[in-house]
PDB file of C-alpha atoms (C1' of nucleotides) in Angstrom:
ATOM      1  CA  UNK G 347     -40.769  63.310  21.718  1.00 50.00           C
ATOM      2  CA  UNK G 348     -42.870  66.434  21.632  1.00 56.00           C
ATOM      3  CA  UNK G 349     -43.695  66.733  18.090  1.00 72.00           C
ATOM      4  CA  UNK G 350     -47.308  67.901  18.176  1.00 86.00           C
ATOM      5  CA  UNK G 351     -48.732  66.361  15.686  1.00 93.00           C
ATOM      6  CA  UNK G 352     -46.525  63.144  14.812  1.00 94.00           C
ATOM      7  CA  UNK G 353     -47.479  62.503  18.358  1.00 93.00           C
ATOM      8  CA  UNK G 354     -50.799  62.445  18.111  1.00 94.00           C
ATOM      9  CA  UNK G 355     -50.314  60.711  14.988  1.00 95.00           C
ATOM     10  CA  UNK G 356     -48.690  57.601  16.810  1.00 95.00           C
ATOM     11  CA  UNK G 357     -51.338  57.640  19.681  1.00 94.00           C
ATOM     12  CA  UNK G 358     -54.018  56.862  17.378  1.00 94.00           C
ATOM     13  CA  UNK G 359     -51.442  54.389  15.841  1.00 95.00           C
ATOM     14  CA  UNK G 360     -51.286  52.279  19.176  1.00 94.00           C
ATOM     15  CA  UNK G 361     -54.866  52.107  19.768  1.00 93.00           C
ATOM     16  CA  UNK G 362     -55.397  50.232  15.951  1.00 95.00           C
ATOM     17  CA  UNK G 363     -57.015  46.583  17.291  1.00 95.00           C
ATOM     18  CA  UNK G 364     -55.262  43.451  15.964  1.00 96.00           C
ATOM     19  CA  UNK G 365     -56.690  42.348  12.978  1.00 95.00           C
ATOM     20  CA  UNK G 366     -57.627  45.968  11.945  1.00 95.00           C
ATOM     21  CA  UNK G 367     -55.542  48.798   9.670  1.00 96.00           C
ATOM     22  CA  UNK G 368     -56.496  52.152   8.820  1.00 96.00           C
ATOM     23  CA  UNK G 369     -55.635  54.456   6.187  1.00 96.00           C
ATOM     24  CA  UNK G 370     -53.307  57.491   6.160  1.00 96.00           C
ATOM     25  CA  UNK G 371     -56.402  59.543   5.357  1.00 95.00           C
ATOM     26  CA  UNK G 372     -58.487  58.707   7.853  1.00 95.00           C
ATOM     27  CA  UNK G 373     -55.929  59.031  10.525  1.00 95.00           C
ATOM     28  CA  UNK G 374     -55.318  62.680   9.616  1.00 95.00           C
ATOM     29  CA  UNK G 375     -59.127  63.330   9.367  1.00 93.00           C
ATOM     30  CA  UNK G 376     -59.440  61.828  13.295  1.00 93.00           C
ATOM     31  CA  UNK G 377     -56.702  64.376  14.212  1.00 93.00           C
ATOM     32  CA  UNK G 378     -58.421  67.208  12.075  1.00 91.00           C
ATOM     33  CA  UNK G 379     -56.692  67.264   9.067  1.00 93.00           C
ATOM     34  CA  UNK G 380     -58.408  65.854   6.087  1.00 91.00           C
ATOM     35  CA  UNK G 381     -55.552  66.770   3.906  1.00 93.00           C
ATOM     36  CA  UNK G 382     -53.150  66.094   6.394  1.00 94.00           C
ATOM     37  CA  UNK G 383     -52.423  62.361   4.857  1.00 96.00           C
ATOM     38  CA  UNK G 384     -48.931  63.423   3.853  1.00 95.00           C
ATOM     39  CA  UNK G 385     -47.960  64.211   7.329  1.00 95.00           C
ATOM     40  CA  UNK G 386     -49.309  61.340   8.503  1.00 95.00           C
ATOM     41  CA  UNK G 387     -47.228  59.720   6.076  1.00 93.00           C
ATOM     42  CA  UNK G 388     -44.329  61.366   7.083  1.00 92.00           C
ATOM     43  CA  UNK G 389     -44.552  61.089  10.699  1.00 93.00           C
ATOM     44  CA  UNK G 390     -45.001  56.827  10.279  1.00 93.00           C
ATOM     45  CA  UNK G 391     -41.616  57.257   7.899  1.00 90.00           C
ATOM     46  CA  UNK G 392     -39.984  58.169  11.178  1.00 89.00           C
ATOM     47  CA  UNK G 393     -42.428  56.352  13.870  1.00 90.00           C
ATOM     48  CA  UNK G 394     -40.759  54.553  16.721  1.00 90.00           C
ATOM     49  CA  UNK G 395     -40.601  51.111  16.062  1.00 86.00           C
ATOM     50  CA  UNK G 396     -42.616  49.695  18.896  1.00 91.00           C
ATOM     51  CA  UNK G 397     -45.892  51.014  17.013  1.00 93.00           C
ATOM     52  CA  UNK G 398     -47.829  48.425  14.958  1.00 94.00           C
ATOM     53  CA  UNK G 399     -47.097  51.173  11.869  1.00 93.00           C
ATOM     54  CA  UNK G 400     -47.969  47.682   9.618  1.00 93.00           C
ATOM     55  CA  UNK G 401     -50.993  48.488  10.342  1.00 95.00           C
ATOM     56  CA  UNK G 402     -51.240  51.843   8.565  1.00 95.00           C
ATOM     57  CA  UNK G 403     -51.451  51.321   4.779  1.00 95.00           C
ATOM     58  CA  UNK G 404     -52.788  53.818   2.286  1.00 94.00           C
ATOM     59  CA  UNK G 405     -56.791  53.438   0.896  1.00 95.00           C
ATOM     60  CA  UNK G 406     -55.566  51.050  -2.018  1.00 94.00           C
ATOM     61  CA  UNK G 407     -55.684  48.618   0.798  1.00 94.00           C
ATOM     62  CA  UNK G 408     -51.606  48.540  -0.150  1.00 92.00           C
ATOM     63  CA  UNK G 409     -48.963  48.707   1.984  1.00 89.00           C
ATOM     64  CA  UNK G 410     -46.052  51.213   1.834  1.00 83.00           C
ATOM     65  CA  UNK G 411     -42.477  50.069   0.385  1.00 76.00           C
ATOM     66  CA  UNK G 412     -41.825  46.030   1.746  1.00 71.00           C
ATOM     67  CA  UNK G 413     -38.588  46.924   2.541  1.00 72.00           C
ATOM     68  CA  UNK G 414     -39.215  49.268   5.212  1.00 79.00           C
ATOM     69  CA  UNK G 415     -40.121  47.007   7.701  1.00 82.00           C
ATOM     70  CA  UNK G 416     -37.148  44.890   6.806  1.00 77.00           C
ATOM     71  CA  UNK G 417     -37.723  42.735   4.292  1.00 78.00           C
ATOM     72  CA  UNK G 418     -39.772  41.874   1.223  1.00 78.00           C
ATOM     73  CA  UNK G 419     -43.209  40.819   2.580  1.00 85.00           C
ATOM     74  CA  UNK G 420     -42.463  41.483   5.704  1.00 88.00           C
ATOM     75  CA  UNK G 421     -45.344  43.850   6.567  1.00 90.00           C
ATOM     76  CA  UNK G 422     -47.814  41.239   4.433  1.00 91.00           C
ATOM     77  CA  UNK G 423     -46.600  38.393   6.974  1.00 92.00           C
ATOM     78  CA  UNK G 424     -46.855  39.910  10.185  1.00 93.00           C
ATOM     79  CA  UNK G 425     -50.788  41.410   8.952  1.00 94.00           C
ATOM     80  CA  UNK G 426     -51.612  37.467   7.649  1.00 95.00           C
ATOM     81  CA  UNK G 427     -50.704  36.495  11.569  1.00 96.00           C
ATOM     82  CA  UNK G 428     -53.173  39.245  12.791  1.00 96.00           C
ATOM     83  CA  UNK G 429     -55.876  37.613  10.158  1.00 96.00           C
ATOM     84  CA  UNK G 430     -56.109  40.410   7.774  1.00 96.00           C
ATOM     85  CA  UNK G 431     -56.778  38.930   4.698  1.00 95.00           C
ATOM     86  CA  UNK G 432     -55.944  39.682   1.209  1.00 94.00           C
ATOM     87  CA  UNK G 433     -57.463  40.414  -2.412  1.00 93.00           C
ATOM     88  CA  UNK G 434     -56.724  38.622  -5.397  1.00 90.00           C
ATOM     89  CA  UNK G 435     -54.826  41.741  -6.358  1.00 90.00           C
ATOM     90  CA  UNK G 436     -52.451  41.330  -3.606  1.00 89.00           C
ATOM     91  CA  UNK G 437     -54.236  44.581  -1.347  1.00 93.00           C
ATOM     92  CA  UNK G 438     -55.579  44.135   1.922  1.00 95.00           C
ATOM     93  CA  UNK G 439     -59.523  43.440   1.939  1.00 95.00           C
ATOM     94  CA  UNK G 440     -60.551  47.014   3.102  1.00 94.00           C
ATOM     95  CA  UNK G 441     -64.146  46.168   2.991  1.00 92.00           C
ATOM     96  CA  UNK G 442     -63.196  43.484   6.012  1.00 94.00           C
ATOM     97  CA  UNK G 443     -60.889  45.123   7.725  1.00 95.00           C
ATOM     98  CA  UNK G 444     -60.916  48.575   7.633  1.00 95.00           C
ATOM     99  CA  UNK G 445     -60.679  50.296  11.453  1.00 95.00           C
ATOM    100  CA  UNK G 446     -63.836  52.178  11.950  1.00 91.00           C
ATOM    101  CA  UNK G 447     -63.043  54.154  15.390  1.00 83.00           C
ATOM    102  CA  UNK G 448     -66.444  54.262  17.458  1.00 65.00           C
ATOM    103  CA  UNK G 449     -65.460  57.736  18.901  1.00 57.00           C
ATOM    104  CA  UNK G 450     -63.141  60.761  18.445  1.00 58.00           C
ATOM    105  CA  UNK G 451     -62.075  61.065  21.495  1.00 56.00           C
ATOM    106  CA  UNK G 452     -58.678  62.423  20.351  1.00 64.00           C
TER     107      UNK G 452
ATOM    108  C1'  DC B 764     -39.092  83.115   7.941  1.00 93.05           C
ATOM    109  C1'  DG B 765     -38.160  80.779   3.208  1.00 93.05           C
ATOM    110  C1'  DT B 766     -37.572  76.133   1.094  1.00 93.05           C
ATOM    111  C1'  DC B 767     -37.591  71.471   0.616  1.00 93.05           C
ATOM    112  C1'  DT B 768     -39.485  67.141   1.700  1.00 93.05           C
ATOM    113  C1'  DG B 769     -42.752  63.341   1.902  1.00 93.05           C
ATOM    114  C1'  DA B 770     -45.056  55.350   4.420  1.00 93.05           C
ATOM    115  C1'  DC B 771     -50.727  60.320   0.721  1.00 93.05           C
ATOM    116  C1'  DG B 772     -54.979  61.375  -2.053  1.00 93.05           C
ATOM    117  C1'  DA B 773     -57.736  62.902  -5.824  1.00 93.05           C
ATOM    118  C1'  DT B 774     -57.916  63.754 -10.556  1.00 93.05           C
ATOM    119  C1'  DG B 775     -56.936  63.338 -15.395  1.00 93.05           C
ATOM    120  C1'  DC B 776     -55.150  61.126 -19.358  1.00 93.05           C
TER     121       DC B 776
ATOM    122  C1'  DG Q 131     -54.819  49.624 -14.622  1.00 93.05           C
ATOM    123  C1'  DG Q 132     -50.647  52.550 -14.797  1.00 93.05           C
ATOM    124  C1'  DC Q 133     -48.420  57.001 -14.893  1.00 93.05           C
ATOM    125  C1'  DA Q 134     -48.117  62.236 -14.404  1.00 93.05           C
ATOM    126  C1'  DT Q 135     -49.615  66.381 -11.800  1.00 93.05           C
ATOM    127  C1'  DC Q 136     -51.322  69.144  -8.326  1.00 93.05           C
ATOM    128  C1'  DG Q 137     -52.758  70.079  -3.721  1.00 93.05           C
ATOM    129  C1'  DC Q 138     -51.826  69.721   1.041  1.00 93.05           C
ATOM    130  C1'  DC Q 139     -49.407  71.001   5.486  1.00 93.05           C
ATOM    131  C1'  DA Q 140     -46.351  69.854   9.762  1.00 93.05           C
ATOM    132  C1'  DG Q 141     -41.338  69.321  10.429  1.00 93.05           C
ATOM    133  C1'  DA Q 142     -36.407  69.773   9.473  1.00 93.05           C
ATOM    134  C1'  DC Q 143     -32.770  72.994   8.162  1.00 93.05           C
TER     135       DC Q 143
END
DNA sequence: CGTCTGACGATGC
DNA sequence: GGCATCGCCAGAC
């Protein structure tokens, strides 16, 4: 699956620790592209599935459309297991749980 | 090579 | 806080 960038994209994907997420944005600013969200975006619509994609939500600290990952709640569930916690408001606690990669090595 | 498309983000109302 | 718009750029066709 040569495809550049989604490649890239689904490296940094795997290396997201348990318990952790990251945003879209941040993502494309590790591989370069501060604007590049909407690729990023794009490549996790068609990611393989073996990736922890849950992980990835946008910077509302929401995640993408439930029933993507097969079900309502689905993606909430399986981040709860990890112990990613929640706000009142239903988003992920960023603050907590934000992944802040120690180097660029990418 | 032109166009359309988006699991986004920032801004403005 | 919610909704509309614009910008952004790698792929798919």
């Amino acid at each position: 699956m040569e495809k550049g960038f989604f490649k890239r994209v689904y490296e940094v994907v795997s290396k997201i620790p348990t318990g952790k997420v990251i945003t879209y944005g941040q993502i494309a600013g590790i591989l370069g592209m501060a604007k590049g969200a909407r690729i990023v975006g794009y490549a996790m619509r068609i990611a393989p599935d073996h990736l922890p994609n849950h992980r990835v939500v946008n910077k509302q600290g929401e995640m993408a459309r439930e029933n993507i990952f097969g079900g309502e709640g689905i993606q909430r569930k399986r981040l709860e297991k990890e112990g990613v916690t929640f706000l009142e408001t239903g988003c992920i606690d960023m603050e907590r749980h934000v992944w802040v990669i120690s180097e660029e090595s990418f």
